[in-house]
Amino acid sequence: MSECPHVPALPRPEPEPQTVTCPECLAVGSHPVQLRKCLVCGHVGCCDSSPHQHSTRHFEGTGHAVMRSFEEGEEWRWCYVDQLIV
Ligand SMILES: [Zn+2]
Ligand SMILES: [Zn+2]
Ligand SMILES: [Zn+2]
């Protein structure tokens, strides 16, 4: 489905979410627009439409390349490195 080399390297089974919302937003009293879950470690962060974009910050800080939407009914994954839906 894609050329992304990061998906085959993801841990199996998929990590459980560490939190139910973005902990960095909670800490500063901000509100996530939507949530994303890191598929390497289970970190939950807010999306790029949110004021602080903590999921992208998480990738920049850790190099964890692939996240999944953490929204009800959404299954898509995104690779930050390849800039692809994977
Ligand atoms: Zn990739
Ligand atoms: Zn956040
Ligand atoms: Zn992570």
Short mmCIF file of C-alpha atoms and ligand atoms in Angstrom, two decimals:
data_model
loop_
_atom_site.label_atom_id
_atom_site.label_comp_id
_atom_site.label_asym_id
_atom_site.label_seq_id
_atom_site.Cartn_x
_atom_site.Cartn_y
_atom_site.Cartn_z
CA MET A 1 0.00 0.00 0.00
CA SER A 2 2.93 2.37 0.60
CA GLU A 3 6.68 2.70 0.38
CA CYS A 4 7.02 3.64 4.03
CA PRO A 5 9.75 1.56 5.74
CA HIS A 6 8.61 2.64 9.20
CA VAL A 7 5.35 0.68 9.33
CA PRO A 8 6.98 -2.78 9.21
CA ALA A 9 9.28 -1.67 12.06
CA LEU A 10 6.42 -0.74 14.40
CA PRO A 11 5.98 -2.79 17.58
CA ARG A 12 3.35 -5.54 17.54
CA PRO A 13 0.88 -5.56 19.08
CA GLU A 14 0.21 -1.86 18.76
CA PRO A 15 1.02 0.01 22.01
CA GLU A 16 -1.90 0.90 24.25
CA PRO A 17 -2.56 4.66 24.53
CA GLN A 18 -0.64 6.13 27.50
CA THR A 19 -3.42 8.64 28.24
CA VAL A 20 -6.98 9.44 27.09
CA THR A 21 -6.15 12.97 25.99
CA CYS A 22 -3.11 15.13 25.23
CA PRO A 23 -1.23 15.43 28.56
CA GLU A 24 0.73 18.49 27.41
CA CYS A 25 -2.52 20.32 26.59
CA LEU A 26 -3.96 19.30 29.94
CA ALA A 27 -0.87 20.72 31.66
CA VAL A 28 -1.23 24.14 30.03
CA GLY A 29 -5.06 24.28 30.03
CA SER A 30 -5.32 24.09 26.24
CA HIS A 31 -7.86 22.06 24.28
CA PRO A 32 -6.90 19.55 21.58
CA VAL A 33 -8.93 19.77 18.37
CA GLN A 34 -8.29 16.12 17.55
CA LEU A 35 -6.02 13.45 19.01
CA ARG A 36 -3.29 11.30 17.49
CA LYS A 37 -1.57 8.25 18.99
CA CYS A 38 2.09 7.42 18.48
CA LEU A 39 2.39 3.83 17.20
CA VAL A 40 5.90 3.43 18.61
CA CYS A 41 5.21 4.23 22.27
CA GLY A 42 1.47 4.98 22.66
CA HIS A 43 1.96 8.70 23.39
CA VAL A 44 -1.26 10.64 22.81
CA GLY A 45 -0.95 14.17 21.43
CA CYS A 46 -3.03 16.78 19.67
CA CYS A 47 -3.21 17.24 15.90
CA ASP A 48 -1.79 19.99 13.70
CA SER A 49 -5.12 21.87 13.82
CA SER A 50 -4.68 22.20 17.60
CA PRO A 51 -2.93 25.27 19.05
CA HIS A 52 0.17 23.40 20.23
CA GLN A 53 0.50 20.50 17.77
CA HIS A 54 1.90 18.16 20.39
CA SER A 55 1.87 15.06 18.17
CA THR A 56 4.23 16.77 15.74
CA ARG A 57 6.31 17.98 18.70
CA HIS A 58 6.46 14.38 19.92
CA PHE A 59 7.81 13.24 16.55
CA GLU A 60 10.35 16.07 16.49
CA GLY A 61 11.48 15.23 20.01
CA THR A 62 11.60 11.45 19.70
CA GLY A 63 11.85 10.57 16.01
CA HIS A 64 8.80 8.29 16.40
CA ALA A 65 7.66 8.41 12.79
CA VAL A 66 4.19 6.88 12.63
CA MET A 67 1.00 7.87 14.40
CA ARG A 68 -2.60 6.82 14.12
CA SER A 69 -5.72 8.92 14.48
CA PHE A 70 -7.04 8.54 18.02
CA GLU A 71 -10.51 9.73 17.01
CA GLU A 72 -13.57 7.47 17.16
CA GLY A 73 -14.16 5.79 13.80
CA GLU A 74 -10.86 6.92 12.24
CA GLU A 75 -8.25 4.29 11.38
CA TRP A 76 -5.73 6.11 9.21
CA ARG A 77 -2.02 6.28 9.99
CA TRP A 78 0.44 9.00 9.06
CA CYS A 79 4.20 8.82 8.68
CA TYR A 80 5.89 12.12 9.55
CA VAL A 81 9.10 11.16 7.81
CA ASP A 82 7.59 10.06 4.51
CA GLN A 83 4.68 12.56 4.74
CA LEU A 84 2.31 9.79 3.68
CA ILE A 85 -0.90 8.17 4.79
CA VAL A 86 0.37 4.67 5.49
ZN ZN B 1 7.68 6.16 6.97
ZN ZN B 2 -1.62 18.97 22.95
ZN ZN B 3 6.18 7.93 20.60
#
